[in-house]
Tab-separated table of C-alpha atoms and ligand atoms in Angstrom:
chain	number	residue	atom	x	y	z
U	3	UNK	CA	142.107	76.880	113.264
U	4	UNK	CA	139.253	74.510	113.330
U	5	UNK	CA	136.196	75.544	111.711
U	6	UNK	CA	133.143	74.787	113.616
U	7	UNK	CA	130.515	73.438	111.231
U	8	UNK	CA	126.486	72.917	112.696
U	9	UNK	CA	124.581	71.205	110.659
U	10	UNK	CA	120.753	71.035	111.091
U	11	UNK	CA	118.945	68.936	109.323
U	12	UNK	CA	115.404	68.897	109.317
U	13	UNK	CA	113.857	66.275	107.199
U	14	UNK	CA	115.410	63.370	107.720
U	15	UNK	CA	116.791	62.317	111.422
U	16	UNK	CA	120.344	61.279	110.952
U	17	UNK	CA	120.926	57.847	110.559
U	18	UNK	CA	123.805	57.708	112.512
U	19	UNK	CA	125.094	58.786	116.474
U	20	UNK	CA	128.580	57.240	115.867
U	21	UNK	CA	129.460	60.571	114.798
U	22	UNK	CA	130.293	63.515	117.905
U	23	UNK	CA	129.270	66.144	115.545
U	24	UNK	CA	125.474	64.457	114.896
U	25	UNK	CA	125.039	63.619	118.958
U	26	UNK	CA	125.852	67.433	119.656
U	27	UNK	CA	123.779	68.090	117.031
U	28	UNK	CA	120.900	66.122	118.582
U	29	UNK	CA	121.231	67.232	121.960
U	30	UNK	CA	121.114	70.736	120.585
U	31	UNK	CA	118.083	69.933	118.547
U	32	UNK	CA	116.245	68.796	121.943
U	33	UNK	CA	116.889	71.598	123.590
U	34	UNK	CA	115.978	74.054	121.095
U	35	UNK	CA	112.582	72.147	120.420
U	36	UNK	CA	111.974	72.643	124.073
U	37	UNK	CA	113.081	76.419	124.208
U	38	UNK	CA	110.775	77.022	121.167
U	39	UNK	CA	107.880	75.406	121.882
U	40	UNK	CA	107.851	77.782	125.297
U	41	UNK	CA	108.604	80.325	123.644
U	42	UNK	CA	105.931	79.877	120.946
U	43	UNK	CA	102.994	79.614	123.984
U	44	UNK	CA	104.402	82.466	125.767
U	45	UNK	CA	104.154	84.693	122.439
U	46	UNK	CA	100.424	83.404	121.891
U	47	UNK	CA	99.302	84.414	125.310
U	48	UNK	CA	101.024	87.630	124.510
U	49	UNK	CA	99.223	88.394	121.137
U	50	UNK	CA	96.236	89.992	122.265
U	51	UNK	CA	97.834	92.520	124.673
U	52	UNK	CA	97.949	94.037	120.999
U	53	UNK	CA	101.059	95.764	121.487
U	54	UNK	CA	101.095	96.556	117.585
U	55	UNK	CA	98.664	99.472	118.217
U	56	UNK	CA	100.080	100.662	120.914
U	57	UNK	CA	103.809	101.058	119.105
U	58	UNK	CA	101.790	102.410	116.214
U	59	UNK	CA	100.757	105.458	118.373
U	60	UNK	CA	104.141	105.872	119.885
U	61	UNK	CA	106.056	105.446	117.053
U	62	UNK	CA	104.203	107.731	115.148
U	63	UNK	CA	103.470	110.506	118.011
U	64	UNK	CA	106.976	110.595	119.042
U	65	UNK	CA	107.638	111.718	115.012
U	66	UNK	CA	105.002	114.589	115.370
U	67	UNK	CA	106.921	115.462	118.599
U	68	UNK	CA	110.285	115.434	116.434
U	69	UNK	CA	108.773	117.385	113.396
U	70	UNK	CA	107.396	120.518	116.074
U	71	UNK	CA	110.478	120.799	117.567
U	72	UNK	CA	113.652	123.166	116.288
U	73	UNK	CA	117.105	121.473	115.849
U	74	UNK	CA	118.395	123.317	119.385
U	75	UNK	CA	115.575	122.463	121.450
U	76	UNK	CA	116.749	121.344	124.737
U	77	UNK	CA	113.861	118.461	124.472
U	78	UNK	CA	115.220	117.093	120.949
U	79	UNK	CA	117.762	114.483	122.824
U	80	UNK	CA	114.759	113.056	124.610
U	81	UNK	CA	112.242	112.908	122.233
U	82	UNK	CA	114.858	111.080	120.278
U	83	UNK	CA	115.673	108.713	122.580
U	84	UNK	CA	112.008	107.597	122.865
U	85	UNK	CA	112.249	107.253	119.352
U	86	UNK	CA	115.318	104.938	119.214
U	87	UNK	CA	114.035	102.630	122.269
U	88	UNK	CA	110.659	102.742	119.920
U	89	UNK	CA	112.488	101.352	116.894
U	90	UNK	CA	114.070	98.603	119.149
U	91	UNK	CA	110.526	97.385	120.217
U	92	UNK	CA	108.821	97.467	117.255
U	93	UNK	CA	111.838	95.309	115.768
U	94	UNK	CA	111.134	93.047	118.330
U	95	UNK	CA	107.416	92.921	118.389
U	96	UNK	CA	108.127	92.028	114.590
U	97	UNK	CA	110.471	89.354	115.621
U	98	UNK	CA	107.954	87.998	118.509
U	99	UNK	CA	104.867	88.322	116.196
U	100	UNK	CA	107.274	86.135	113.253
U	101	UNK	CA	107.900	84.012	115.934
U	102	UNK	CA	104.614	83.262	117.361
U	103	UNK	CA	103.031	82.661	113.291
U	104	UNK	CA	106.051	80.617	112.099
U	105	UNK	CA	106.142	79.818	108.325
U	106	UNK	CA	103.177	81.714	106.396
U	107	UNK	CA	101.887	79.474	104.165
U	108	UNK	CA	102.656	79.941	100.879
U	109	UNK	CA	99.944	79.823	97.987
U	110	UNK	CA	102.191	80.916	95.371
U	111	UNK	CA	106.039	80.276	94.812
U	112	UNK	CA	108.759	83.043	94.759
U	113	UNK	CA	111.411	83.734	92.739
U	114	UNK	CA	114.533	84.125	95.687
U	115	UNK	CA	116.776	86.075	93.273
U	116	UNK	CA	113.978	88.764	93.002
U	117	UNK	CA	113.550	88.713	96.256
U	118	UNK	CA	116.804	89.266	96.927
U	119	UNK	CA	117.121	92.230	94.119
U	120	UNK	CA	113.951	93.799	95.382
U	121	UNK	CA	115.390	94.284	99.401
U	122	UNK	CA	118.946	95.007	98.189
U	123	UNK	CA	118.731	98.617	98.968
U	124	UNK	CA	117.417	97.935	102.412
U	125	UNK	CA	120.140	95.740	102.884
U	126	UNK	CA	122.500	98.405	101.685
U	127	UNK	CA	121.179	100.854	104.575
U	128	UNK	CA	121.602	97.840	107.103
U	129	UNK	CA	124.950	97.561	106.546
U	130	UNK	CA	125.727	101.122	106.178
U	131	UNK	CA	128.791	102.640	106.252
U	132	UNK	CA	130.487	99.546	107.622
U	133	UNK	CA	129.850	97.017	104.953
U	134	UNK	CA	129.602	96.202	100.895
U	135	UNK	CA	126.701	93.836	99.544
U	136	UNK	CA	127.311	91.832	96.970
U	137	UNK	CA	125.122	89.665	94.849
U	138	UNK	CA	125.902	86.549	93.206
U	139	UNK	CA	122.607	84.938	92.030
U	140	UNK	CA	121.718	82.295	89.624
U	141	UNK	CA	120.577	83.582	85.948
U	142	UNK	CA	117.603	81.416	86.124
U	143	UNK	CA	114.981	82.119	88.859
U	144	UNK	CA	115.217	80.206	92.224
U	145	UNK	CA	111.856	79.530	92.921
U	146	UNK	CA	110.835	77.855	96.632
U	147	UNK	CA	107.461	77.653	98.378
U	148	UNK	CA	107.687	80.532	100.875
U	149	UNK	CA	106.077	83.643	101.938
U	150	UNK	CA	107.751	86.417	101.092
U	151	UNK	CA	107.687	87.841	104.357
U	152	UNK	CA	109.501	84.964	105.551
U	153	UNK	CA	112.215	85.147	103.052
U	154	UNK	CA	112.525	89.066	103.526
U	155	UNK	CA	112.884	88.555	107.529
U	156	UNK	CA	115.211	85.842	107.001
U	157	UNK	CA	117.514	88.042	104.579
U	158	UNK	CA	117.523	90.737	107.320
U	159	UNK	CA	118.046	89.192	110.010
U	160	UNK	CA	121.087	87.704	108.268
U	161	UNK	CA	122.525	90.989	107.233
U	162	UNK	CA	121.728	93.086	110.721
U	163	UNK	CA	124.198	89.825	112.367
U	164	UNK	CA	126.573	90.389	109.750
U	165	UNK	CA	126.898	93.800	110.050
U	166	UNK	CA	127.229	93.743	113.713
U	167	UNK	CA	130.296	91.204	113.336
U	168	UNK	CA	132.109	93.813	110.779
U	169	UNK	CA	134.722	95.857	110.880
U	170	UNK	CA	134.483	98.612	108.350
U	171	UNK	CA	135.006	97.694	104.759
U	172	UNK	CA	133.157	94.196	105.611
U	173	UNK	CA	131.894	92.240	102.956
U	174	UNK	CA	128.208	90.415	102.985
U	175	UNK	CA	127.805	88.141	100.093
U	176	UNK	CA	124.592	86.421	99.138
U	177	UNK	CA	124.507	83.715	96.545
U	178	UNK	CA	121.803	81.259	95.129
U	179	UNK	CA	122.279	78.487	92.958
U	180	UNK	CA	119.981	75.294	91.600
U	181	UNK	CA	121.258	71.803	93.323
U	182	UNK	CA	120.507	68.853	93.526
U	183	UNK	CA	120.862	67.495	97.235
U	184	UNK	CA	121.515	64.453	99.356
U	185	UNK	CA	118.040	62.713	98.504
U	186	UNK	CA	118.630	63.596	94.531
U	187	UNK	CA	116.144	66.219	95.216
U	188	UNK	CA	116.065	69.658	93.259
U	189	UNK	CA	116.585	72.322	95.551
U	190	UNK	CA	117.931	76.030	96.171
U	191	UNK	CA	120.748	76.764	97.789
U	192	UNK	CA	121.050	80.386	99.331
U	193	UNK	CA	124.378	81.006	100.868
U	194	UNK	CA	124.914	84.172	102.951
U	195	UNK	CA	128.661	84.875	103.521
U	196	UNK	CA	130.417	87.398	105.944
U	197	UNK	CA	133.917	88.275	106.459
U	198	UNK	CA	133.072	89.644	110.069
U	199	UNK	CA	134.451	88.567	113.231
U	200	UNK	CA	133.083	84.620	113.046
U	201	UNK	CA	131.918	82.984	115.909
U	202	UNK	CA	133.721	80.701	118.858
U	203	UNK	CA	132.561	76.966	118.230
U	204	UNK	CA	130.839	77.561	121.723
U	205	UNK	CA	128.686	80.344	120.262
U	206	UNK	CA	128.235	78.377	117.049
U	207	UNK	CA	126.612	75.753	118.997
U	208	UNK	CA	123.901	78.497	120.813
U	209	UNK	CA	123.580	80.773	117.446
U	210	UNK	CA	120.481	79.351	116.383
U	211	UNK	CA	118.935	79.070	120.055
U	212	UNK	CA	115.722	81.392	121.099
U	213	UNK	CA	116.870	83.888	123.063
U	214	UNK	CA	120.699	83.508	123.018
U	215	UNK	CA	123.020	86.421	122.381
U	216	UNK	CA	126.124	87.297	122.751
U	217	UNK	CA	125.154	91.460	122.029
U	218	UNK	CA	124.948	94.209	124.963
U	219	UNK	CA	121.680	94.267	126.487
U	220	UNK	CA	119.274	96.231	124.269
U	221	UNK	CA	121.456	95.378	120.941
U	222	UNK	CA	120.382	91.519	120.915
U	223	UNK	CA	117.076	89.901	121.395
U	224	UNK	CA	118.829	86.600	120.606
U	225	UNK	CA	115.985	85.720	118.012
U	226	UNK	CA	117.178	86.397	114.606
U	227	UNK	CA	118.595	83.138	113.863
U	228	UNK	CA	115.816	81.293	116.017
U	229	UNK	CA	113.451	82.685	113.731
U	230	UNK	CA	115.619	81.790	110.152
U	231	UNK	CA	115.909	78.261	111.693
U	232	UNK	CA	112.127	78.298	112.395
U	233	UNK	CA	110.881	79.524	109.243
U	234	UNK	CA	113.625	76.985	106.947
U	235	UNK	CA	112.777	73.719	108.912
U	236	UNK	CA	109.078	74.582	108.421
U	237	UNK	CA	109.448	75.271	104.806
U	238	UNK	CA	110.764	71.513	104.384
U	239	UNK	CA	114.288	72.922	104.141
U	240	UNK	CA	117.812	72.994	106.434
U	241	UNK	CA	119.789	75.556	107.374
U	242	UNK	CA	123.850	75.289	108.549
U	243	UNK	CA	126.054	77.813	109.902
U	244	UNK	CA	129.785	77.695	110.001
U	245	UNK	CA	132.110	80.049	111.063
U	246	UNK	CA	135.463	80.477	113.357
U	247	UNK	CA	136.840	83.472	115.085
U	248	UNK	CA	138.491	85.358	112.491
U	249	UNK	CA	137.439	83.848	109.321
U	250	UNK	CA	134.041	85.326	108.944
U	251	UNK	CA	130.645	83.252	109.079
U	252	UNK	CA	128.323	81.490	106.013
U	253	UNK	CA	124.906	80.367	106.830
U	254	UNK	CA	123.948	77.677	103.838
U	255	UNK	CA	119.956	77.368	103.393
U	256	UNK	CA	118.225	74.680	101.667
U	257	UNK	CA	114.983	74.977	100.126
U	258	UNK	CA	113.172	72.428	97.866
U	259	UNK	CA	112.618	73.946	94.569
U	260	UNK	CA	109.515	75.016	93.350
U	261	UNK	CA	107.416	74.195	89.878
U	262	UNK	CA	104.961	76.516	89.542
U	263	UNK	CA	105.524	79.336	88.316
U	264	UNK	CA	106.839	82.221	90.660
U	265	UNK	CA	104.764	85.936	91.897
U	266	UNK	CA	106.069	88.863	90.361
U	267	UNK	CA	108.291	91.195	92.900
U	268	UNK	CA	105.941	93.287	94.898
U	269	UNK	CA	106.955	97.261	94.123
U	270	UNK	CA	110.156	98.458	96.861
U	271	UNK	CA	108.781	100.241	99.738
U	272	UNK	CA	109.875	104.188	98.955
U	273	UNK	CA	111.935	105.835	100.899
U	274	UNK	CA	109.942	109.170	99.844
U	275	UNK	CA	106.751	107.757	99.035
U	276	UNK	CA	104.467	110.274	96.832
U	277	UNK	CA	102.085	112.170	98.746
U	278	UNK	CA	98.107	112.514	98.433
U	279	UNK	CA	96.432	115.030	95.936
U	280	UNK	CA	93.238	115.452	98.471
U	281	UNK	CA	92.426	111.967	97.503
U	282	UNK	CA	89.663	110.951	100.106
U	283	UNK	CA	90.623	108.286	102.739
U	284	UNK	CA	87.763	106.272	104.752
U	285	UNK	CA	89.977	105.204	108.232
U	286	UNK	CA	87.802	102.409	110.117
U	287	UNK	CA	89.734	101.583	113.860
U	288	UNK	CA	88.602	100.842	116.624
U	289	UNK	CA	91.556	101.802	118.847
U	290	UNK	CA	90.954	105.843	119.138
U	291	UNK	CA	95.148	106.277	119.754
U	292	UNK	CA	95.399	104.495	115.906
U	293	UNK	CA	92.963	106.201	114.316
U	294	UNK	CA	93.923	109.738	115.906
U	295	UNK	CA	97.677	109.144	114.419
U	296	UNK	CA	96.421	107.505	111.449
U	297	UNK	CA	94.302	110.518	110.748
U	298	UNK	CA	96.972	113.141	111.100
U	299	UNK	CA	99.496	111.021	109.501
U	300	UNK	CA	97.331	111.208	106.366
U	301	UNK	CA	96.242	114.409	106.483
U	302	UNK	CA	100.110	115.458	106.668
U	303	UNK	CA	100.641	113.515	103.344
U	304	UNK	CA	97.773	115.442	101.284
U	305	UNK	CA	94.881	113.486	101.649
U	306	UNK	CA	91.555	114.327	103.288
U	307	UNK	CA	89.802	111.978	105.772
U	308	UNK	CA	86.784	110.596	107.147
U	309	UNK	CA	86.971	108.553	110.072
U	310	UNK	CA	84.882	105.846	111.793
U	311	UNK	CA	85.322	103.229	114.941
U	312	UNK	CA	82.957	100.386	113.235
U	313	UNK	CA	81.998	99.349	109.712
U	314	UNK	CA	78.043	100.426	109.962
U	315	UNK	CA	79.146	104.010	110.393
U	316	UNK	CA	81.550	103.286	107.920
U	317	UNK	CA	78.598	102.827	105.777
U	318	UNK	CA	77.132	105.543	106.374
U	319	UNK	CA	79.578	107.936	105.883
U	320	UNK	CA	80.562	106.045	102.763
U	321	UNK	CA	77.278	106.336	101.632
U	322	UNK	CA	77.559	110.270	101.855
U	323	UNK	CA	81.308	111.195	100.814
U	324	UNK	CA	83.261	110.359	97.679
U	325	UNK	CA	85.614	108.377	99.320
U	326	UNK	CA	88.494	107.281	96.821
U	327	UNK	CA	90.035	104.590	99.272
U	328	UNK	CA	88.621	102.404	102.256
U	329	UNK	CA	91.525	102.093	104.965
U	330	UNK	CA	90.205	99.514	107.230
U	331	UNK	CA	91.139	97.418	110.417
U	332	UNK	CA	90.649	93.562	109.420
U	333	UNK	CA	89.399	92.722	113.148
U	334	UNK	CA	86.794	95.059	114.280
U	335	UNK	CA	83.885	94.737	116.586
U	336	UNK	CA	80.511	93.117	115.314
U	337	UNK	CA	81.609	93.422	111.458
U	338	UNK	CA	84.309	92.745	110.755
U	339	UNK	CA	86.963	94.665	107.858
U	340	UNK	CA	86.589	92.075	104.857
U	341	UNK	CA	83.309	91.973	105.600
U	342	UNK	CA	83.165	95.591	105.682
U	343	UNK	CA	85.083	95.752	102.302
U	344	UNK	CA	82.587	93.373	100.626
U	345	UNK	CA	79.158	95.507	101.734
U	346	UNK	CA	81.455	99.008	100.549
U	347	UNK	CA	82.507	97.688	97.201
U	348	UNK	CA	78.844	96.815	96.362
U	349	UNK	CA	77.953	100.278	97.470
U	350	UNK	CA	80.595	101.725	95.507
U	351	UNK	CA	82.345	99.313	92.850
U	352	UNK	CA	85.925	99.721	91.813
U	353	UNK	CA	86.688	101.335	95.617
U	354	UNK	CA	90.116	100.436	96.250
U	355	UNK	CA	90.677	98.604	100.152
U	356	UNK	CA	93.484	98.709	101.963
U	357	UNK	CA	93.456	96.658	105.137
U	358	UNK	CA	95.597	96.925	107.895
U	359	UNK	CA	96.235	94.415	110.425
U	360	UNK	CA	98.986	92.790	113.342
U	361	UNK	CA	98.307	89.571	111.767
U	362	UNK	CA	99.395	88.365	108.369
U	363	UNK	CA	97.419	87.820	105.386
U	364	UNK	CA	97.916	84.021	105.804
U	365	UNK	CA	96.836	83.615	109.486
U	366	UNK	CA	93.820	86.216	108.093
U	367	UNK	CA	92.859	83.440	105.942
U	368	UNK	CA	92.889	80.918	107.801
U	369	UNK	CA	90.384	83.015	110.055
U	370	UNK	CA	88.240	82.942	107.296
U	371	UNK	CA	89.043	86.656	106.975
U	372	UNK	CA	90.786	86.547	103.510
U	373	UNK	CA	92.784	89.010	102.148
U	374	UNK	CA	95.281	89.949	99.623
U	375	UNK	CA	98.984	90.760	101.154
U	376	UNK	CA	99.514	93.218	98.523
U	377	UNK	CA	96.850	95.693	100.400
U	378	UNK	CA	97.652	94.743	103.743
U	379	UNK	CA	99.586	96.861	106.376
U	380	UNK	CA	101.107	95.552	108.483
U	381	UNK	CA	101.447	96.654	112.417
U	382	UNK	CA	103.103	98.463	114.042
U	383	UNK	CA	103.675	101.021	110.973
U	384	UNK	CA	105.694	103.926	110.569
U	385	UNK	CA	104.542	106.816	108.342
U	386	UNK	CA	106.486	105.746	105.352
U	387	UNK	CA	105.239	102.587	105.239
U	388	UNK	CA	101.734	104.028	105.625
U	389	UNK	CA	102.132	106.994	102.892
U	390	UNK	CA	103.599	103.725	100.178
U	391	UNK	CA	101.078	101.651	101.192
U	392	UNK	CA	98.076	103.733	100.882
U	393	UNK	CA	99.730	105.317	97.478
U	394	UNK	CA	100.100	102.108	95.628
U	395	UNK	CA	96.888	100.787	97.081
U	396	UNK	CA	95.246	104.295	95.326
U	397	UNK	CA	97.397	103.110	92.113
U	398	UNK	CA	96.346	99.890	91.515
U	399	UNK	CA	93.312	98.141	90.207
U	400	UNK	CA	90.101	97.676	92.179
U	401	UNK	CA	90.656	94.537	94.401
U	402	UNK	CA	88.720	92.114	93.960
U	403	UNK	CA	87.326	90.989	97.373
U	404	UNK	CA	85.851	86.983	97.103
U	405	UNK	CA	81.734	87.336	97.115
U	406	UNK	CA	80.904	85.254	100.412
D	520	LIG	N1	127.306	86.654	111.111
D	520	LIG	C1	127.316	87.080	112.395
D	520	LIG	N2	128.799	86.596	112.955
D	520	LIG	C2	129.357	86.327	113.967
D	520	LIG	N3	128.617	85.788	114.946
D	520	LIG	C3	127.343	85.848	114.877
D	520	LIG	C4	126.627	86.021	113.299
D	520	LIG	N4	125.003	85.902	113.348
D	520	LIG	C5	125.461	85.492	114.624
D	520	LIG	N5	126.211	85.686	115.502
D	520	LIG	C6	125.927	85.424	117.291
D	520	LIG	O1	124.534	84.362	117.220
D	520	LIG	C7	123.852	85.200	118.365
D	520	LIG	C8	122.821	84.992	118.103
D	520	LIG	O2	122.028	85.794	117.030
D	520	LIG	P1	120.651	86.058	116.888
D	520	LIG	O3	119.806	84.712	116.739
D	520	LIG	O4	120.620	86.800	115.750
D	520	LIG	O5	120.332	86.812	118.165
D	520	LIG	P2	121.364	88.608	118.150
D	520	LIG	O6	121.552	89.026	116.827
D	520	LIG	O7	119.697	89.447	118.305
D	520	LIG	O8	122.334	88.413	119.021
D	520	LIG	C9	124.765	86.730	118.068
D	520	LIG	O9	124.759	86.975	119.294
D	520	LIG	C10	126.201	86.295	118.118
D	520	LIG	O10	127.082	85.944	118.943
D	521	LIG	MG1	120.534	88.624	114.905
């Protein structure tokens, strides 16, 4: 059987149009570029709706409801439906947020091997009962300039696709190597291969297009590969796909190798994160629904909470209470979260700070709202993400908030 190979080059345009393969690729690239541009503007217009807040409220409220219902309660199935649908909406929102952001600027380089190892438990969970994960990683670190969030998103999107294509007993192999590419530049090659159903040539030809999906409604968004493509392209790399029906699929990503030392890997999000021991948390969030959800979740986790809808009132509360952690939204009316953090730390040196936002660290930095990615809770969040970020922030050395 002929295998279909789709080459997507992003660094140099194809030098010849003789081969039909290259011509098709050019046509395909134009279609993708147009679709990308219109989707980009759509997602920009949609972001101020702040759906990350709405989803945080729904996701956590249904979690509270399920906690109260007995296993045989007749409403349980309905609540579980809401939970499942909200999880899907959350996953879609994350994809759209990533899409509207594009690639995050990466200040430091990242060791692909470290990220893959850190993410392995989550990928194993993604494959579930269906497939096995195998890692074949280069011995030496594979350093690239890429934001951690972006690399994780690519790996998760590829793993989800592999799982969907697999029969039980399938394999997903993630491989990394140091290579020298055609232009003799040092590159890192990341290969993600599955032995699932594979793709017909027509499917492979459209697979990277935004909203192209062969999955039933509600199961596919058609954004997974479009996002992977966009991130790799913006990082100066390229991604290819090789697949044929019955032969599985192989995605190969080339990224320029970086010389700078890599950032140490972050701690994994624990499935059962430790709760609190009565530490006092000052929550600053202007959305009433999100604030209420946060107060309740933090109480459940064993923390004490004081809360405020704005920064000025938060400073008053801070002066009155022995606060251990400031958990603040970044975008607040009048005084933004990072400014509040600076004032709060002047008032109480050594105070721990955890920011939360639907925006990423890169976007916040570009908007002059510096924060450190390690201490940013991404919205929409669920109770596990909240619990692990809060406990990590409390355990960490105090955050140095920039002086101006
Ligand atoms: N590993 C894979 N094996 C088989 N088909 C795949 C694989 N990855 C992607 N595809 C095909 O490409 C399409 C687009 O993938 P993607 O952009 O992630 O969107 P979605 O997964 O939401 O459909 C899928 O619907 C599927 O037909
Ligand atoms: Mg997908």
